[in-house]
PDB file of C-alpha atoms in Angstrom:
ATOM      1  CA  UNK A   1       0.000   0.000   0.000  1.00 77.00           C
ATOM      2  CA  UNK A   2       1.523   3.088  -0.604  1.00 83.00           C
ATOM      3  CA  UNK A   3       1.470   6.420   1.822  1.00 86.00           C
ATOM      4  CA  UNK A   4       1.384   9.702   0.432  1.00 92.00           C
ATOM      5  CA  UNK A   5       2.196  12.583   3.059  1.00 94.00           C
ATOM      6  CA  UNK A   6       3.280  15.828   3.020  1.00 96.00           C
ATOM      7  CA  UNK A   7       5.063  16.674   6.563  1.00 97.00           C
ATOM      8  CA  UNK A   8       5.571  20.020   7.980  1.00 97.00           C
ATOM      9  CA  UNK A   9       7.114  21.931  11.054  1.00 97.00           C
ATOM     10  CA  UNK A  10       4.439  23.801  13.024  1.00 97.00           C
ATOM     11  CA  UNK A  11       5.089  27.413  13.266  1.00 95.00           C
ATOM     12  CA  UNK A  12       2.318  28.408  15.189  1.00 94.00           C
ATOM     13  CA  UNK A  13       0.137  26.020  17.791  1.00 92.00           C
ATOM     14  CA  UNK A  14      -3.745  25.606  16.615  1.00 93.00           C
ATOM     15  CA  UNK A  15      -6.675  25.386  18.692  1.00 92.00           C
ATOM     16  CA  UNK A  16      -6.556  21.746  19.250  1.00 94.00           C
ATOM     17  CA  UNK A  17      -9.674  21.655  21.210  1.00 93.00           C
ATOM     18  CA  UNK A  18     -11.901  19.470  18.257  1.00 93.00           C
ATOM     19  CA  UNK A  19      -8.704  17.534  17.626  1.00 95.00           C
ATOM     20  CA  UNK A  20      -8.402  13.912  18.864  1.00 96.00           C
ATOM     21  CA  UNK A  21      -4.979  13.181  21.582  1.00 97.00           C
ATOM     22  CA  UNK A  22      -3.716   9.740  21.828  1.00 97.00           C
ATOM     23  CA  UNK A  23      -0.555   9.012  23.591  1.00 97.00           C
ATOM     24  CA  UNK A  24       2.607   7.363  21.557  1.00 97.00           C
ATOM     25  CA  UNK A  25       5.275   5.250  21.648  1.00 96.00           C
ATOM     26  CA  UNK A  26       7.519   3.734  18.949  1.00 96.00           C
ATOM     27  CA  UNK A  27      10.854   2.132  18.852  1.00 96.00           C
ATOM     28  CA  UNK A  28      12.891   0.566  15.479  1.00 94.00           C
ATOM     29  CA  UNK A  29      13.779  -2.957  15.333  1.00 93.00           C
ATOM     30  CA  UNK A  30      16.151  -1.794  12.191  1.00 87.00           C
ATOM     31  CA  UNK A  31      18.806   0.276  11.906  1.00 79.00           C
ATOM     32  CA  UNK A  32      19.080   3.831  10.435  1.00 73.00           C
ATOM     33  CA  UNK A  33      20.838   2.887   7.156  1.00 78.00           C
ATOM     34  CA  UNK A  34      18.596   0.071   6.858  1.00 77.00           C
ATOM     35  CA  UNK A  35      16.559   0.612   3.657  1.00 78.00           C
ATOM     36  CA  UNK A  36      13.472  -0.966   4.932  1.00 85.00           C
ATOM     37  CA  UNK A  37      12.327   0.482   7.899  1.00 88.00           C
ATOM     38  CA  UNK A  38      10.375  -2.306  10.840  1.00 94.00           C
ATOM     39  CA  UNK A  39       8.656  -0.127  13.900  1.00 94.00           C
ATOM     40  CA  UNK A  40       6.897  -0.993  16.475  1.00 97.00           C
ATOM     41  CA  UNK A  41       4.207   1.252  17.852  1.00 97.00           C
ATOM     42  CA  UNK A  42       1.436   1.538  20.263  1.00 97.00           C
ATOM     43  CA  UNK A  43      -1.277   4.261  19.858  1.00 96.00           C
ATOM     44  CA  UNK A  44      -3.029   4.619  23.190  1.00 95.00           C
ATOM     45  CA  UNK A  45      -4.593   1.287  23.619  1.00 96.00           C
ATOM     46  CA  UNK A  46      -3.741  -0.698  20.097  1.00 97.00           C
ATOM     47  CA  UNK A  47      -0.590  -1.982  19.205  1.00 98.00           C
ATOM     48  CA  UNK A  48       1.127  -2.145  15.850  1.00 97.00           C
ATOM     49  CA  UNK A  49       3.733  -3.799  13.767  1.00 97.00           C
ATOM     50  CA  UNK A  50       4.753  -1.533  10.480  1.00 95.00           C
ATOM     51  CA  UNK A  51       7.163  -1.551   7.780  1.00 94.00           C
ATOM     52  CA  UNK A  52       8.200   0.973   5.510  1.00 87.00           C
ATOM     53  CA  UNK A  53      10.118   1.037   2.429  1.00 82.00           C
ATOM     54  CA  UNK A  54      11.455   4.140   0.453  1.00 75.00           C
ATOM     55  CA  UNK A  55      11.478   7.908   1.487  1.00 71.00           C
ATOM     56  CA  UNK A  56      10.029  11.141   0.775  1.00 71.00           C
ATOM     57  CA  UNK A  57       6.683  12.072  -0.194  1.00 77.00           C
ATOM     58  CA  UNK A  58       5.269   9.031  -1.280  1.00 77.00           C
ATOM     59  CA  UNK A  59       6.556   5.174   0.214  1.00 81.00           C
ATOM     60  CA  UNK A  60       5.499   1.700   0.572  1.00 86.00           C
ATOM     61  CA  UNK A  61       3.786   0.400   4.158  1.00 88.00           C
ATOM     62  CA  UNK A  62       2.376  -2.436   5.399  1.00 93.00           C
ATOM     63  CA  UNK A  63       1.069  -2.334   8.828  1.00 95.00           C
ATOM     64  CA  UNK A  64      -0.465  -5.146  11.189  1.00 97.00           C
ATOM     65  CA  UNK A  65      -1.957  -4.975  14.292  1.00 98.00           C
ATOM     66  CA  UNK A  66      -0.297  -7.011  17.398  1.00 98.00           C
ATOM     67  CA  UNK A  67      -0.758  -8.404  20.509  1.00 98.00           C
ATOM     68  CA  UNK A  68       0.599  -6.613  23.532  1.00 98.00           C
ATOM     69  CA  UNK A  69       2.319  -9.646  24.574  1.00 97.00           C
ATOM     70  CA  UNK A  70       3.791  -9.873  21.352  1.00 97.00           C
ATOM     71  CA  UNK A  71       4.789  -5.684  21.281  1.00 97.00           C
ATOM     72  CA  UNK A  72       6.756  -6.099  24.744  1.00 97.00           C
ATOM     73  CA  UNK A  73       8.295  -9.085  23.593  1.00 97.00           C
ATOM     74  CA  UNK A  74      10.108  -7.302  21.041  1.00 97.00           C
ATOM     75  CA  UNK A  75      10.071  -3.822  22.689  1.00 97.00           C
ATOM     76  CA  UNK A  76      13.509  -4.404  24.607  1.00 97.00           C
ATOM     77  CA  UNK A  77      15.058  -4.795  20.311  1.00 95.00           C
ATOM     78  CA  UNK A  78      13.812  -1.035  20.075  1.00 95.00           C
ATOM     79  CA  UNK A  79      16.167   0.214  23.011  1.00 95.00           C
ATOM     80  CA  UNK A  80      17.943   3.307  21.609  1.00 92.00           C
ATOM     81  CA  UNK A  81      15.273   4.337  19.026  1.00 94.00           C
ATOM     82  CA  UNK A  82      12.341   5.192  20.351  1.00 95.00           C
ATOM     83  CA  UNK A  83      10.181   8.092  19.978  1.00 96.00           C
ATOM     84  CA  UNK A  84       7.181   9.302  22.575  1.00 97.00           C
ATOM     85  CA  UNK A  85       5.210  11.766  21.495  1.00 97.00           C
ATOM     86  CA  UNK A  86       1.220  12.783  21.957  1.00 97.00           C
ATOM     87  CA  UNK A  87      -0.605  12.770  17.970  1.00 97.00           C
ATOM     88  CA  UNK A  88      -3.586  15.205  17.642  1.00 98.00           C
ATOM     89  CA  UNK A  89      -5.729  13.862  14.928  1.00 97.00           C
ATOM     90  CA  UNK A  90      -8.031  16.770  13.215  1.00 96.00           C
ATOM     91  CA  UNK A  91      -9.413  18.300  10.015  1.00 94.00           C
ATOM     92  CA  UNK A  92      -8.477  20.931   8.645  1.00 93.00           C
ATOM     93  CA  UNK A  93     -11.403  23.738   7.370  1.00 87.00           C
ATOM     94  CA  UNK A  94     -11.187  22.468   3.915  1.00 81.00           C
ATOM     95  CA  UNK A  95     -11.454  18.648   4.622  1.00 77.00           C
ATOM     96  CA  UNK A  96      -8.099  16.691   4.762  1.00 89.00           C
ATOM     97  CA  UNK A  97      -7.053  15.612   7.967  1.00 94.00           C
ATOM     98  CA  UNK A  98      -4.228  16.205  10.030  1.00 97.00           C
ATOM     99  CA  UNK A  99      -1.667  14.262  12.773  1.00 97.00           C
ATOM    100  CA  UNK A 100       0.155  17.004  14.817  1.00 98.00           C
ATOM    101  CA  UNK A 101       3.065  15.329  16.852  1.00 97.00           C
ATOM    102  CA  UNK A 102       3.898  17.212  20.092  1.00 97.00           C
ATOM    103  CA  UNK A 103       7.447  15.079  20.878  1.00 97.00           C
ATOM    104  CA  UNK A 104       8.188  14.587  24.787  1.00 96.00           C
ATOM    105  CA  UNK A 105      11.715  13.750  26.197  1.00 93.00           C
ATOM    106  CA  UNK A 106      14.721  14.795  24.631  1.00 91.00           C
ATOM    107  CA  UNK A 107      12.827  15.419  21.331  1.00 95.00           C
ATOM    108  CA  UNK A 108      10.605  18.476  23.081  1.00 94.00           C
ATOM    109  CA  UNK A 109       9.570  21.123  22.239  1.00 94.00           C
ATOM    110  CA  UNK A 110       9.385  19.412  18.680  1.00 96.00           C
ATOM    111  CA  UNK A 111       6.239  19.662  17.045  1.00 97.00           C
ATOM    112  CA  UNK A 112       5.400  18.388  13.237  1.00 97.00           C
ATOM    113  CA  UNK A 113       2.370  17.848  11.063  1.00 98.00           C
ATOM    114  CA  UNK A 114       1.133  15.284   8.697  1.00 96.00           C
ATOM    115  CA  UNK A 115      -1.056  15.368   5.907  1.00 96.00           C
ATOM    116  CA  UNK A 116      -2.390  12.321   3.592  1.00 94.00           C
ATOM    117  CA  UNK A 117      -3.680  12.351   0.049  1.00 94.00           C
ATOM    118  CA  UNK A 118      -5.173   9.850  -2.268  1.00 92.00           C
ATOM    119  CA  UNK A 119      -2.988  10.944  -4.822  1.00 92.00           C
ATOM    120  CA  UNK A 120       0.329  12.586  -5.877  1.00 92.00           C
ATOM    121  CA  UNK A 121      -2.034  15.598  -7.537  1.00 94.00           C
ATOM    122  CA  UNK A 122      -4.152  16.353  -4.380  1.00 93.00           C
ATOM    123  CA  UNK A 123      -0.345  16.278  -2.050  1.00 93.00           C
ATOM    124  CA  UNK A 124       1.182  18.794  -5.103  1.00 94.00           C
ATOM    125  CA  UNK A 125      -2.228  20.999  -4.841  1.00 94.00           C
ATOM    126  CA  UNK A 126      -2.081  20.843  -1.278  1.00 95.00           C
ATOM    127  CA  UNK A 127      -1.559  24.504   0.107  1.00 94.00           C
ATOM    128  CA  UNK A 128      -0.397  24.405   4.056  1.00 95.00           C
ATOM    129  CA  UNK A 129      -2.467  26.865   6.649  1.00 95.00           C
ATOM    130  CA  UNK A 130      -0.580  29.541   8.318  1.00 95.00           C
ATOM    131  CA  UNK A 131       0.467  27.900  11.236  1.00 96.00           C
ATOM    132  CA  UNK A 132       2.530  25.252   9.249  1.00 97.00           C
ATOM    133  CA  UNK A 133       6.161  25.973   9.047  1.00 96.00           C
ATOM    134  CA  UNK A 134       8.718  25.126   7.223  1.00 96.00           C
ATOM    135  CA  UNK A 135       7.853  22.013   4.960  1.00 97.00           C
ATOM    136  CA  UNK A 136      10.301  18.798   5.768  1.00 96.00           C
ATOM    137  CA  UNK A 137       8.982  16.408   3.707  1.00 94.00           C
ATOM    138  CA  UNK A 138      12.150  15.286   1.938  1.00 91.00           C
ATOM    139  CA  UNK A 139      14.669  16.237   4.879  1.00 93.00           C
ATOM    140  CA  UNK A 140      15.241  12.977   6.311  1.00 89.00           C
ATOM    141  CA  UNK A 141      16.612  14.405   9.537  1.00 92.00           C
ATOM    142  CA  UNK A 142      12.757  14.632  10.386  1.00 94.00           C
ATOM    143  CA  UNK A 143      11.779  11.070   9.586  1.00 90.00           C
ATOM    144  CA  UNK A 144      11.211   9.466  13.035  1.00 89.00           C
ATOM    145  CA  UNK A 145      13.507   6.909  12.684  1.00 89.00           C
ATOM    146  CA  UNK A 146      16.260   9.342  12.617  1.00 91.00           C
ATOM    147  CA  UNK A 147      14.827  11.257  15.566  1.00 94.00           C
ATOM    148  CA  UNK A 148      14.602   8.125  16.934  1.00 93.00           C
ATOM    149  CA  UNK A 149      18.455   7.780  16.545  1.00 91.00           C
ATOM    150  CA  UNK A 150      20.261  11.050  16.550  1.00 91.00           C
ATOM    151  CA  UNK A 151      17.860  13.211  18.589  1.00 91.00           C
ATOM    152  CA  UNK A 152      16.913  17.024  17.406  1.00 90.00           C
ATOM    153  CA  UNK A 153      18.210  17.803  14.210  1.00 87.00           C
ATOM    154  CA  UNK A 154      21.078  20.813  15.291  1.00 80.00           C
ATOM    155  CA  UNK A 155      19.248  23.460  12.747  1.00 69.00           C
ATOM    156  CA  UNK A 156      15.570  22.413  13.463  1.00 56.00           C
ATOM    157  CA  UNK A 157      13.899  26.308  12.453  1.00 54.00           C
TER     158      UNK A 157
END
């Protein structure tokens, strides 16, 4: 199945209150120069099991849902690249939705928003609201996985 997202720094905070928080966790079973990328994650209540393939705008991901015996099982392989981080889910005025990741830990005050398309037309037509910053789509400094790894990037504005 392939993902098309456009991802974005935020520049300015919206009013979250119709947006939906779940607490998150994720941690890498692979490492960063791997070029297929296995997480683990658990969104509030649900755990997952997804792999990526690819970069940039549009990749390749499969995604299963897992036990929670079976997520702490492998949790302890994740040690050293893990991410925690509260995702508001909301819409934005003119209908595609949004996933704004406020980071905790050593990746705060970090905050980053996603947006998914159908298509490769509708993620080119896409034009970000004002409080979207800077656009790091194709910077992979931003992909989890590397915040996972190496932290902050050192020139995140």
């Amino acid at each position: 199945m392939k993902e098309i997202e456009r991802k974005f720094l935020v520049a300015d905070q919206p009013d979250l209150t119709a947006a939906q928080a779940t607490p998150v966790r994720q941690g890498y079973l692979t490492a960063l120069e791997d070029s297929t990328e296995l997480r683990l994650r658990q969104k509030g209540e649900r755990f997952y099991l997804t792999q990526k393939g690819g970069s940039g705008r549009v990749r390749e991901e499969r995604e299963a849902e897992i036990s929670p015996a079976v997520f702490e099982t492998f949790w302890p392989g994740t040690m050293g690249r893990r991410v925690e981080k509260t995702r508001w889910t909301g819409a934005l005025p003119d209908g595609p939705g949004y996933e704004l990741d406020i980071f905790e830990g050593a990746l705060a005050p970090l905050q980053m928003v996603e947006v998914e398309f159908p298509d490769e037309a509708a993620a080119e037509a896409f034009v970000p609201p004002s409080w979207f910053g800077r656009e790091v789509t194709e910077d992979k400094r931003f992909g989890n996985k590397s915040l996972a790894v190496h932290g902050m990037p050192s020139d995140p504005e």
